PDB file of C-alpha atoms in Angstrom:
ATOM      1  CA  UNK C   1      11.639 -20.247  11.891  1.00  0.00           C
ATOM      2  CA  UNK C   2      10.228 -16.353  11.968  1.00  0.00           C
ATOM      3  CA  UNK C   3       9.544 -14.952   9.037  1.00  0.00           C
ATOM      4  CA  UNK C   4       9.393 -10.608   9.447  1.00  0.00           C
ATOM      5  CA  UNK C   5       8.363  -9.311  12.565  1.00  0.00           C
ATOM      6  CA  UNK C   6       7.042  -6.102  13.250  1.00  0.00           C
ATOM      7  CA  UNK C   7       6.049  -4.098  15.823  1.00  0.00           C
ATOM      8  CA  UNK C   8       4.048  -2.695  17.059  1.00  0.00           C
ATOM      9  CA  UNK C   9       1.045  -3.941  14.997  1.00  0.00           C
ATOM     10  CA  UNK C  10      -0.806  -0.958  15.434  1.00  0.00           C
ATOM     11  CA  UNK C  11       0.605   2.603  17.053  1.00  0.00           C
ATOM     12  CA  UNK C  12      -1.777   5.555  18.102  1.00  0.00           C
ATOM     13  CA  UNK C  13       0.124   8.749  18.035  1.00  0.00           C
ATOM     14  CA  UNK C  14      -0.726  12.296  18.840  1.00  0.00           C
ATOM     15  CA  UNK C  15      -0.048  15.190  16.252  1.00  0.00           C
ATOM     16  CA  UNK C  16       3.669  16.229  16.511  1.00  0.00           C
ATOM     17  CA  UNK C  17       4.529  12.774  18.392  1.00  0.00           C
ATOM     18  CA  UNK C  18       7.522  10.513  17.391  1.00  0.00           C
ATOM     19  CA  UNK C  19       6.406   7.364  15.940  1.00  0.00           C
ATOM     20  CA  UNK C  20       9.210   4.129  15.905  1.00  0.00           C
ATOM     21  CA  UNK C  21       8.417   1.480  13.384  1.00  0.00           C
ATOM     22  CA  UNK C  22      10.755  -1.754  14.021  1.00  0.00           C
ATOM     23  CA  UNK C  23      11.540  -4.255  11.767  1.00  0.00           C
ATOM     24  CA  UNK C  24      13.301  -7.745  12.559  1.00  0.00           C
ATOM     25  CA  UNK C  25      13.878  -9.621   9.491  1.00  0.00           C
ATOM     26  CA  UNK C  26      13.737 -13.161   8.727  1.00  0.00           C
ATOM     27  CA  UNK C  27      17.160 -14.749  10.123  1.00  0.00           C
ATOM     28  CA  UNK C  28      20.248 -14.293   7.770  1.00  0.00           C
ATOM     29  CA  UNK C  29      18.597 -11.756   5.696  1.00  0.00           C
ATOM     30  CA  UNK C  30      20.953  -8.235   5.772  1.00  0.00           C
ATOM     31  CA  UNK C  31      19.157  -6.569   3.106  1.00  0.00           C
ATOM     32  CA  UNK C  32      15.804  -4.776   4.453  1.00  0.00           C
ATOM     33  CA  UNK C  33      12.985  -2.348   2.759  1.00  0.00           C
ATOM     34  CA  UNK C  34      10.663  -0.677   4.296  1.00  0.00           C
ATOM     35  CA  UNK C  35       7.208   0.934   2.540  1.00  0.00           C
ATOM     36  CA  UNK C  36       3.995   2.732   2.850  1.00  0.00           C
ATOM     37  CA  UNK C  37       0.419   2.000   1.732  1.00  0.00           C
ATOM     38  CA  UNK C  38      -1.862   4.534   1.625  1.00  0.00           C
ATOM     39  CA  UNK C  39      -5.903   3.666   1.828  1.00  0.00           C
ATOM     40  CA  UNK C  40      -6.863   2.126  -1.009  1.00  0.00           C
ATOM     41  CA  UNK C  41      -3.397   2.318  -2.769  1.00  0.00           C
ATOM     42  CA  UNK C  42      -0.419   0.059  -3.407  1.00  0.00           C
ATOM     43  CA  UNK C  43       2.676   0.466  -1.614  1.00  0.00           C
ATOM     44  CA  UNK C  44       5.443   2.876  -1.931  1.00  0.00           C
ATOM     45  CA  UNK C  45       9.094   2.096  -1.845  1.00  0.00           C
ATOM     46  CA  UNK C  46      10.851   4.512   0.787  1.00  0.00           C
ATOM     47  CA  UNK C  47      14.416   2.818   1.629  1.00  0.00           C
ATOM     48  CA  UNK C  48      16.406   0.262   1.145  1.00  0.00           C
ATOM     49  CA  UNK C  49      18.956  -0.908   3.755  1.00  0.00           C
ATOM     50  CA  UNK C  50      21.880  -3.299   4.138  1.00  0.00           C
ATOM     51  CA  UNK C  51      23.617  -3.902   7.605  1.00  0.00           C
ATOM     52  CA  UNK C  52      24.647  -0.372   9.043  1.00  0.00           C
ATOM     53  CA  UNK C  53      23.977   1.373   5.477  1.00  0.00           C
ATOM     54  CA  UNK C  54      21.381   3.630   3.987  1.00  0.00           C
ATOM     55  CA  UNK C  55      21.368   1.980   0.100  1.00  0.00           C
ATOM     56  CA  UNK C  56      18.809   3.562  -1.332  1.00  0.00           C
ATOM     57  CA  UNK C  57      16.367   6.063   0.658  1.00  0.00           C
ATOM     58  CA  UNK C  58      14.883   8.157  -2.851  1.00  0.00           C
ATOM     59  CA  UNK C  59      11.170   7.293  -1.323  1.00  0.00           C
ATOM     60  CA  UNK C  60      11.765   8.722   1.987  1.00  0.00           C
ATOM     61  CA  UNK C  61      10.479  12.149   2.777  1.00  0.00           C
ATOM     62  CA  UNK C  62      13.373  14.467   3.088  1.00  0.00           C
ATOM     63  CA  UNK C  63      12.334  15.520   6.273  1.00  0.00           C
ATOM     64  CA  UNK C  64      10.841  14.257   9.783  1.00  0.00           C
ATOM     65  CA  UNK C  65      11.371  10.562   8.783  1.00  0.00           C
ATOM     66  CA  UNK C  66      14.753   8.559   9.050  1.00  0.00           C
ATOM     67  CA  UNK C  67      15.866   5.117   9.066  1.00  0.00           C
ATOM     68  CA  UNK C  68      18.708   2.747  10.640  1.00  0.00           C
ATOM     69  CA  UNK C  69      19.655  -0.981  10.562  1.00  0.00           C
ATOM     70  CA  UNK C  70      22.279  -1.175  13.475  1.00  0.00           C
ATOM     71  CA  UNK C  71      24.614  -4.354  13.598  1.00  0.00           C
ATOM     72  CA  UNK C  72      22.500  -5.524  16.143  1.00  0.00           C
ATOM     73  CA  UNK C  73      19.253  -5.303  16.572  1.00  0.00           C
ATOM     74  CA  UNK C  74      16.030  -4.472  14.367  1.00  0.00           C
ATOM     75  CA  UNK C  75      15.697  -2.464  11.438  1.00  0.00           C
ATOM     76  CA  UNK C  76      13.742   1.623  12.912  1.00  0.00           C
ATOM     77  CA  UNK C  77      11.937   3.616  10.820  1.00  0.00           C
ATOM     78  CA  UNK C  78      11.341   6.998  12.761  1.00  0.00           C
ATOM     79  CA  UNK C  79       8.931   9.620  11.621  1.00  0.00           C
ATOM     80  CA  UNK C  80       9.291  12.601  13.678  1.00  0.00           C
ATOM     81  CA  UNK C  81       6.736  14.738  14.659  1.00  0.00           C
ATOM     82  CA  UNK C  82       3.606  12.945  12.816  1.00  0.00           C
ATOM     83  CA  UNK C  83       1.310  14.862  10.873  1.00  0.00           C
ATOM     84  CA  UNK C  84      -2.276  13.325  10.206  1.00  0.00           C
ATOM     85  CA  UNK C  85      -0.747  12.996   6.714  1.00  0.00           C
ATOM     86  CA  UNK C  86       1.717   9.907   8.338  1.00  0.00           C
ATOM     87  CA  UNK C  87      -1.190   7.666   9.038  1.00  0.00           C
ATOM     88  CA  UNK C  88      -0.780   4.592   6.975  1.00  0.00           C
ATOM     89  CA  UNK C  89       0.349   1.442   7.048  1.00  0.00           C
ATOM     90  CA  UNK C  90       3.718   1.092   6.928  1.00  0.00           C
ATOM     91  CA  UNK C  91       5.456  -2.625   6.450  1.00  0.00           C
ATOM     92  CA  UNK C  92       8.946  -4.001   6.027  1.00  0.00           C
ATOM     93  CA  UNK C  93      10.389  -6.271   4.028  1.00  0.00           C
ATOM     94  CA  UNK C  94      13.723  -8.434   3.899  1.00  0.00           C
ATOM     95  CA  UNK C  95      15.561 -10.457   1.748  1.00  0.00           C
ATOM     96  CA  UNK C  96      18.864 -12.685   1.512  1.00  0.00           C
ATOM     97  CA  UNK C  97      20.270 -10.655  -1.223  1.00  0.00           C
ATOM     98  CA  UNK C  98      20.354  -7.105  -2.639  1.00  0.00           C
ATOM     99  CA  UNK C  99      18.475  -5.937  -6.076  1.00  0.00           C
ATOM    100  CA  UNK C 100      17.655  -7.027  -8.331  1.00  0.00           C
ATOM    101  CA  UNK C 101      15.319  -8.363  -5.819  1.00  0.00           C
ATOM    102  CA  UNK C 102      13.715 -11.585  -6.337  1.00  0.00           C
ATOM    103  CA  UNK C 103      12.847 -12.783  -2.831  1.00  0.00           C
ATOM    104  CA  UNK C 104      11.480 -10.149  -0.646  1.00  0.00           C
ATOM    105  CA  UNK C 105       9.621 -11.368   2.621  1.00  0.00           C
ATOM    106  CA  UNK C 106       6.950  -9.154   4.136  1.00  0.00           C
ATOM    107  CA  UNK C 107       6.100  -8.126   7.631  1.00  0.00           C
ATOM    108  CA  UNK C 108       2.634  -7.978   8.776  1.00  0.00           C
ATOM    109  CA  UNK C 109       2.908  -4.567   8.908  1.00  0.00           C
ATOM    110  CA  UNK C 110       2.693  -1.562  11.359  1.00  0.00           C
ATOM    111  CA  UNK C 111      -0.811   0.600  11.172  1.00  0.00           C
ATOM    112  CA  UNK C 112       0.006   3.929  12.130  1.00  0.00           C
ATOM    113  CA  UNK C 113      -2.821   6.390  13.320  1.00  0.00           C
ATOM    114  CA  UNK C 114      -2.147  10.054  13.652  1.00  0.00           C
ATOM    115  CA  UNK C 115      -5.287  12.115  15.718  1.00  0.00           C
TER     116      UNK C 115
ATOM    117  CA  UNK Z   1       8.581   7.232 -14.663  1.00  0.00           C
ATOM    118  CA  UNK Z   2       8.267   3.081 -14.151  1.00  0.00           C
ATOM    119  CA  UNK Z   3       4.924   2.394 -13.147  1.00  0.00           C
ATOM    120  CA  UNK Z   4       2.318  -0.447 -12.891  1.00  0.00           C
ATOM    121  CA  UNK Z   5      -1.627  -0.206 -13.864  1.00  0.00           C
ATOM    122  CA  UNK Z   6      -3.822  -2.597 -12.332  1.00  0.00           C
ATOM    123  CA  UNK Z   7      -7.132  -1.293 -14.298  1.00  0.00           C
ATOM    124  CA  UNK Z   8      -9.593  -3.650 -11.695  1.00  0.00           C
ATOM    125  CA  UNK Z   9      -9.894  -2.043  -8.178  1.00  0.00           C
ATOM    126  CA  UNK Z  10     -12.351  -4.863  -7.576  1.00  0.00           C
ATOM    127  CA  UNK Z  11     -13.499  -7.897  -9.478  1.00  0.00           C
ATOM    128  CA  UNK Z  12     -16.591  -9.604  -8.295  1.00  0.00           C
ATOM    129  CA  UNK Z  13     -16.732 -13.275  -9.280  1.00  0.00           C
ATOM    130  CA  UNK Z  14     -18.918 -16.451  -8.486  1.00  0.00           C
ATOM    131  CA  UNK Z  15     -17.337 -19.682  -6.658  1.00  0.00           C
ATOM    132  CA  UNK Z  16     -15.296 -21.657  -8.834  1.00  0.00           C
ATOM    133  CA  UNK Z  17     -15.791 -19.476 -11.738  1.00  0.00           C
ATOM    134  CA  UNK Z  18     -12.573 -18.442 -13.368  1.00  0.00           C
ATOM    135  CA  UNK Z  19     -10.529 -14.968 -13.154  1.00  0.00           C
ATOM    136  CA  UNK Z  20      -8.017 -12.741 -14.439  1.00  0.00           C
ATOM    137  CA  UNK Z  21      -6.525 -10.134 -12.668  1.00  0.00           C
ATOM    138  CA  UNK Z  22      -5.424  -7.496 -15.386  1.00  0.00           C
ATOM    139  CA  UNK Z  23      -1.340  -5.813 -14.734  1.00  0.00           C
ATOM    140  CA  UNK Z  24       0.278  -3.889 -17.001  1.00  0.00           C
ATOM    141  CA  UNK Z  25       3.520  -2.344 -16.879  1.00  0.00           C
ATOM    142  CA  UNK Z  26       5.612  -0.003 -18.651  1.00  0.00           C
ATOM    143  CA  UNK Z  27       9.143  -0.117 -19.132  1.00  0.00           C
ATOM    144  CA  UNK Z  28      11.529  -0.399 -22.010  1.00  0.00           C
ATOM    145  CA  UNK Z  29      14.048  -2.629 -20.252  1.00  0.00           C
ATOM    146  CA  UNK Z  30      14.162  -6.151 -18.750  1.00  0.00           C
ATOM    147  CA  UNK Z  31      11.968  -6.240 -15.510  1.00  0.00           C
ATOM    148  CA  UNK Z  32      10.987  -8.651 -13.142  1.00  0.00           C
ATOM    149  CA  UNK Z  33       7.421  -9.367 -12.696  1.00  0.00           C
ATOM    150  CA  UNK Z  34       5.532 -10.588  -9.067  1.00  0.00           C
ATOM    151  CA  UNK Z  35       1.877 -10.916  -7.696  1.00  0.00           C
ATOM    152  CA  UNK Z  36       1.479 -10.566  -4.561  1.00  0.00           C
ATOM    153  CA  UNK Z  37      -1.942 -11.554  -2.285  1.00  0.00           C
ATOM    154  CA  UNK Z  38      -2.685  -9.818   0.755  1.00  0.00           C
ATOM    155  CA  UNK Z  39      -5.305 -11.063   2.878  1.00  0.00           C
ATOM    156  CA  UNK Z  40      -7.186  -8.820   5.273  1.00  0.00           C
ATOM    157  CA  UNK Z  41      -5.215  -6.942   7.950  1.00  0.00           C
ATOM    158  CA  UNK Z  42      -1.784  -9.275   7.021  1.00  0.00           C
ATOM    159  CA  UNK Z  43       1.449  -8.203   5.017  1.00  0.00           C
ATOM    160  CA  UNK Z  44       2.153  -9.504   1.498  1.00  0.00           C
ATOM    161  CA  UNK Z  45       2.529 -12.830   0.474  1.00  0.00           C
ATOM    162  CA  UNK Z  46       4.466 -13.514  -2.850  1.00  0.00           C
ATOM    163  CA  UNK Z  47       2.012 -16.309  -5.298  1.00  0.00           C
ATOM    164  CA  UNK Z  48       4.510 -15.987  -8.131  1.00  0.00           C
ATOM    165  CA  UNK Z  49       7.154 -14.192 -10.321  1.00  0.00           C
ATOM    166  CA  UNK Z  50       8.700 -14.063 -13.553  1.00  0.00           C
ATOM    167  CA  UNK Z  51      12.344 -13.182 -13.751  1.00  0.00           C
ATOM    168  CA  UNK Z  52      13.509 -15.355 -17.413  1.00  0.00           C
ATOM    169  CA  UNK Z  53      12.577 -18.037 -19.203  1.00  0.00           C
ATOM    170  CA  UNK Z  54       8.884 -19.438 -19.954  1.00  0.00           C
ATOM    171  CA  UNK Z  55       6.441 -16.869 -20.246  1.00  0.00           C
ATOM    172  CA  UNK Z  56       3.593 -18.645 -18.110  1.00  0.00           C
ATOM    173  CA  UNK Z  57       4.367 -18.645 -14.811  1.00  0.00           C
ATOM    174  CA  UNK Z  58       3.080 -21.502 -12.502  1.00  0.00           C
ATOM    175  CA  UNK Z  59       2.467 -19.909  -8.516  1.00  0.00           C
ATOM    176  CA  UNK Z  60       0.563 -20.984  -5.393  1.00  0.00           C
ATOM    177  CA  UNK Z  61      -2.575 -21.660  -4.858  1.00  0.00           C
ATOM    178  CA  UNK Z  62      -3.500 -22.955  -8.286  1.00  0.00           C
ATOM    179  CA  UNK Z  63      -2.640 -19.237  -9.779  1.00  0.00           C
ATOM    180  CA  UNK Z  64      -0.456 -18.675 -13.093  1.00  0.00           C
ATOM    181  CA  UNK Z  65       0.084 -15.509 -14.652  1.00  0.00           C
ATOM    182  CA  UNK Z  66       1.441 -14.873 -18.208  1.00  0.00           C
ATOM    183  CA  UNK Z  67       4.121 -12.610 -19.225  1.00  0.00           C
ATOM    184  CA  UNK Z  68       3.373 -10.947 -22.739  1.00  0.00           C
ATOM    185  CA  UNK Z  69       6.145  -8.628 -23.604  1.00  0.00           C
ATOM    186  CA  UNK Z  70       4.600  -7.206 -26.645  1.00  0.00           C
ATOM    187  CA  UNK Z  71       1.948  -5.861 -24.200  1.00  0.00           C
ATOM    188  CA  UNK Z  72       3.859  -4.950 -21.497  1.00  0.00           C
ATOM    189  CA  UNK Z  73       1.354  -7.497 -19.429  1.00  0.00           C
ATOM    190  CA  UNK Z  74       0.992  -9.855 -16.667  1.00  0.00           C
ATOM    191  CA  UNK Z  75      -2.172 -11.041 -16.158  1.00  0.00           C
ATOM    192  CA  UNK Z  76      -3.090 -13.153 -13.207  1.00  0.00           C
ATOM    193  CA  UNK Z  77      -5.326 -15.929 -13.304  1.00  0.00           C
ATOM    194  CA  UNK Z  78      -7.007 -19.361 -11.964  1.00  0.00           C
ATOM    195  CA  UNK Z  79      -9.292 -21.648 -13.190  1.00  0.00           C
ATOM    196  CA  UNK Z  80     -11.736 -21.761 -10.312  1.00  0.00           C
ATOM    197  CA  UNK Z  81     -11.870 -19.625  -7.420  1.00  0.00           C
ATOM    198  CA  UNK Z  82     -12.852 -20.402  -3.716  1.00  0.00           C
ATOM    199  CA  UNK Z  83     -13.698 -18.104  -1.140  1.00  0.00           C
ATOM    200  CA  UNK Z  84     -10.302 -18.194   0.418  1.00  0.00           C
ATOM    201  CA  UNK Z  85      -9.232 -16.425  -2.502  1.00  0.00           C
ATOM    202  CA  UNK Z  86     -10.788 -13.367  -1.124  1.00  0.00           C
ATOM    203  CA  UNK Z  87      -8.293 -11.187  -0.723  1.00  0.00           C
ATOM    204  CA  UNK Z  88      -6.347  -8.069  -2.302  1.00  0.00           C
ATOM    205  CA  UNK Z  89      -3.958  -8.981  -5.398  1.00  0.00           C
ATOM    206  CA  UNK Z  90      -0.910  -6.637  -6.230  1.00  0.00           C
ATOM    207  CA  UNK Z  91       1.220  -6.728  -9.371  1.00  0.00           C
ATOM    208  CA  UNK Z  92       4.518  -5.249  -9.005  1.00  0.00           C
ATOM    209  CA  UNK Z  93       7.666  -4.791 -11.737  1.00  0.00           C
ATOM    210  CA  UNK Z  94      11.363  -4.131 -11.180  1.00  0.00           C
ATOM    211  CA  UNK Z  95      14.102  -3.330 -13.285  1.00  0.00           C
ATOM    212  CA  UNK Z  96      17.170  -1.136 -13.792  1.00  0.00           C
ATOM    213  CA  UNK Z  97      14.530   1.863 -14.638  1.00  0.00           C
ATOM    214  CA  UNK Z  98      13.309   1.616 -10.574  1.00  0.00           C
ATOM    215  CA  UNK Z  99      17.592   0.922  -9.382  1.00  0.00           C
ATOM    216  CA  UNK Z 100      15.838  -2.767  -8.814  1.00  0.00           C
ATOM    217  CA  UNK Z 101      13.075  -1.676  -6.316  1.00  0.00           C
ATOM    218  CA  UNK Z 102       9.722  -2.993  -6.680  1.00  0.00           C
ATOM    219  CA  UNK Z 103       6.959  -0.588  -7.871  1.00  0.00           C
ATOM    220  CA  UNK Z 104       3.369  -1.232  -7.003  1.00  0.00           C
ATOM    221  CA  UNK Z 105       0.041  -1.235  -8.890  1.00  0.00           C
ATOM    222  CA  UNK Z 106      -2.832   0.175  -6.795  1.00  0.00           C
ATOM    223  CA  UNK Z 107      -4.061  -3.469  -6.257  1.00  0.00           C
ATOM    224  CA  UNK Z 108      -7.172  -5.234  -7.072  1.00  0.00           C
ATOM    225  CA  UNK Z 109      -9.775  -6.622  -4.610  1.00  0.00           C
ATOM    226  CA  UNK Z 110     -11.016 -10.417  -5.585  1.00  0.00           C
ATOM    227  CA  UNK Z 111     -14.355 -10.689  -3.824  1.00  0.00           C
ATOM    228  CA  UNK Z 112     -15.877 -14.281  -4.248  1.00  0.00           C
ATOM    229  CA  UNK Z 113     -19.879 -14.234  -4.315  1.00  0.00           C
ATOM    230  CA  UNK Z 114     -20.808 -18.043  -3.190  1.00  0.00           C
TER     231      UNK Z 114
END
């Protein structure tokens, strides 16, 4: 009975790396949301994803980051080409049904460092 | 914009003295309402909500909250704390104004003196 899983837990990345965030929500769940939290701030919505379809990705950077939920297979949020600026943490989320979302599960999160 | 205030970035309190974790909101349509507890180096852990219905909301842990609409709050709080209450609390709000996505206060950090 998993609840969100996602790895890695923590990911060391050189300046102008690729970083892959992956997500695996809890079983049955097709609805998934990924967000940031910055050092001592809350988090910060950046998409929303159902099965194979961007919903809602108004919090995403409009460039170097991205985001799929294949068919099969985990939820990947890609930043490309990290800036020192990327390091946060960066956790997903998944629920049964789409908004207005009452039931969101969290990950444990993924702790991105940039150097 | 939608957005959420938690005022307290840290509230120091004895054991089993009470608390209240201040939220406030702003909004001119329905919302949702949820605190969530994060404990050190975990993810998010939803203690309660208000979607309709009563305004005092009964969660885990021995928490309630209280929706006041007039306000715009939704103030967390518990009786008596314990030290595995240390942790950071965040207040988040949906509604139509965010397309339904949550939006976050800057959470508050509940440290427990024994």
């Amino acid at each position: 009975n998993a609840g969100v899983m996602q790895n890695p837990r923590h990911l060391v990345r050189r300046r102008g790396q690729e970083a892959r965030l992956r997500c695996s929500p809890v079983k049955g769940h097709s609805h998934v949301y990924w967000y940031r939290q910055l050092p001592e701030e809350g988090l910060k919505f950046m998409v929303y994803l159902q099965k194979e379809n961007i919903i809602d990705e108004s919090g995403m950077p409009k460039e170097r980051f991205s985001a799929e939920f294949p068919k099969e297979g985990p939820s990947i949020l890609r930043i490309q080409q990290v800036v020192r600026g990327d390091s946060a943490a960066y956790f997903c989320a998944s629920s049964p049904q789409g908004p207005p979302n009452t039931e969101a599960f969290f990950g444990q999160g993924t702790r991105l460092t940039v150097v | 914009a939608q957005s959420v205030t938690q005022l307290d970035s840290q509230v120091p309190v004895f054991e089993e003295a009470p608390v209240e974790l201040r939220c406030n909101y702003s909004s001119s349509v329905s919302v949702y309402l949820f605190w969530y507890v994060q404990y050190p180096n975990q993810g998010l852990q939803l203690l309660l909500k208000y979607l309709s219905g009563s305004t005092l909301v009964k969660g885990i842990n021995g928490f309630e909250a209280e929706f006041n609409k007039s306000q715009t709050s939704f103030h967390l709080r518990k009786p008596s704390v314990h030290i595995s209450d240390t942790a950071e609390y965040f207040c988040a709000v949906s509604s139509m104004d965010s397309n339904y996505q949550l939006i976050w206060g800057a959470g508050t950090k509940l440290i427990i003196k024994p």
